[in-house]
Amino acid sequence: MNEDPYSVLGVKKDASQDDIQKAYRKLAKKLHPDLNPGNKQAEDQFKAVSAAYDILSDPEKRARFDRGEIDASGQERPRQRYYRDFAGGAAGDHPYASSEGFSDFSDEGDLFSSLFGRGGRMNLKMRGQDVHYRLPVEFLEAVNGAKRRITLSDGSTIDITVPPGARDGQLLRLAGKGGAGIGGGPAGDAFIEIVVKPHPLFTRKGDDIHLELPVSLTEAVLGGKISVPTPTGAVTMNVPKGSNTGTVLRLRGKGVARADGTRGDEYVKLRVVLPDKPDPELEKFVQNWTAGKAQDPRRGMEA
């Protein structure tokens, strides 16, 4: 890839790491091969975007690219060398080291013997390509952490750890698990993008879990202890007397797991639910309930 990685991601050269990550995620979700089956152009663009992100997401690589030490594919740029660079130095000091081919040009070795091996073939060492995978995980696996096994492009399998509190779009890096290097060069890396599936009950905001919980009219009016689902299992919660739809109760430490061992909180929003079938006894009570008839829950809503 010879394109400028900043141009590929559509960011300025002074873009922050956060801006670079946002740009990558936006493009990756649009161009990912899983979402564009059979689209070779999208696949090539996705590879270019991934390669650009590999450079710019690593502060050290980004700095080296900005200084012109590596190109847009992450490979070393051959620096211009002069005869004085080789006088008194061994050919093996050059990154493109060689054996003694062309040694007859100079007793100490020269530009040719430094760049070429016997037979005139250049001994290039190139790092392998990085590869990208998408790993769908269940909502609770991302919240609590999990072990998953994936199959790599070469057919081998590897067990990876989904860290507690993993977020949708988070990248896990497996060093040396990418494409094989060329000429003895190091292998590339594998990047695993976490794709968190939605949950039928829970939603996540930061490290907190939110849940809408139905309660009966009796539970809302009289209060009492009820069972509430959480990411680590059901717990008992006390519903205060006179609770209404929209009342929010907090369960401390029942949210998303954090790296330091603590957890966020769970917020439970109550929703009062009447019986499925009409209840004559309840209807009779309401008909004779004077205070209920005097209540105006929509007061103040006049346009």
Tab-separated table of N, CA, C and O in Angstrom, residues 13 30 48 52 56 68 166 175 204 219 226 231 242 275 286:
chain	number	residue	atom	x	y	z
A	13	LYS	N	-3.044	15.318	9.657
A	13	LYS	CA	-1.806	14.789	10.227
A	13	LYS	C	-1.675	15.075	11.718
A	13	LYS	O	-0.918	14.407	12.407
A	30	LYS	N	-18.168	-0.001	7.444
A	30	LYS	CA	-18.752	0.193	6.113
A	30	LYS	C	-18.164	-0.770	5.094
A	30	LYS	O	-18.874	-1.273	4.211
A	48	ALA	N	-6.727	-1.672	2.858
A	48	ALA	CA	-5.975	-0.416	2.895
A	48	ALA	C	-6.257	0.349	4.181
A	48	ALA	O	-5.345	0.899	4.815
A	52	ALA	N	-3.573	1.216	7.090
A	52	ALA	CA	-3.368	2.604	7.522
A	52	ALA	C	-3.553	2.729	9.034
A	52	ALA	O	-2.778	3.405	9.725
A	56	LEU	N	-1.078	4.202	12.071
A	56	LEU	CA	-1.408	5.401	12.845
A	56	LEU	C	-1.893	5.110	14.253
A	56	LEU	O	-1.869	6.000	15.107
A	68	GLY	N	9.617	9.718	8.104
A	68	GLY	CA	10.052	9.151	6.842
A	68	GLY	C	10.901	7.903	6.980
A	68	GLY	O	11.527	7.462	6.009
A	166	ALA	N	-15.248	-5.676	28.095
A	166	ALA	CA	-14.918	-5.432	26.687
A	166	ALA	C	-16.047	-4.666	26.001
A	166	ALA	O	-17.229	-4.904	26.259
A	175	ALA	N	0.111	-10.676	18.966
A	175	ALA	CA	1.410	-10.420	18.340
A	175	ALA	C	1.928	-11.670	17.633
A	175	ALA	O	1.900	-12.772	18.188
A	204	ARG	N	-26.339	-1.157	27.998
A	204	ARG	CA	-25.122	-0.694	28.662
A	204	ARG	C	-24.857	0.767	28.368
A	204	ARG	O	-24.967	1.216	27.222
A	219	GLU	N	-47.373	-4.719	43.950
A	219	GLU	CA	-45.991	-4.457	44.338
A	219	GLU	C	-45.693	-2.966	44.347
A	219	GLU	O	-44.973	-2.465	45.218
A	226	ILE	N	-38.569	-8.104	45.643
A	226	ILE	CA	-38.758	-8.803	44.376
A	226	ILE	C	-37.404	-9.265	43.848
A	226	ILE	O	-36.351	-8.744	44.239
A	231	PRO	N	-26.257	-9.019	35.581
A	231	PRO	CA	-25.291	-9.765	34.758
A	231	PRO	C	-24.630	-10.941	35.461
A	231	PRO	O	-24.080	-11.821	34.800
A	242	GLY	N	-45.639	2.762	47.169
A	242	GLY	CA	-46.038	3.895	46.341
A	242	GLY	C	-45.116	4.149	45.161
A	242	GLY	O	-45.085	5.253	44.621
A	275	PRO	N	-53.065	-6.247	35.442
A	275	PRO	CA	-53.335	-7.636	35.051
A	275	PRO	C	-53.729	-7.744	33.583
A	275	PRO	O	-54.311	-6.820	33.005
A	286	VAL	N	-61.790	0.924	42.035
A	286	VAL	CA	-61.443	2.189	41.383
A	286	VAL	C	-62.673	3.071	41.214
A	286	VAL	O	-62.607	4.304	41.354
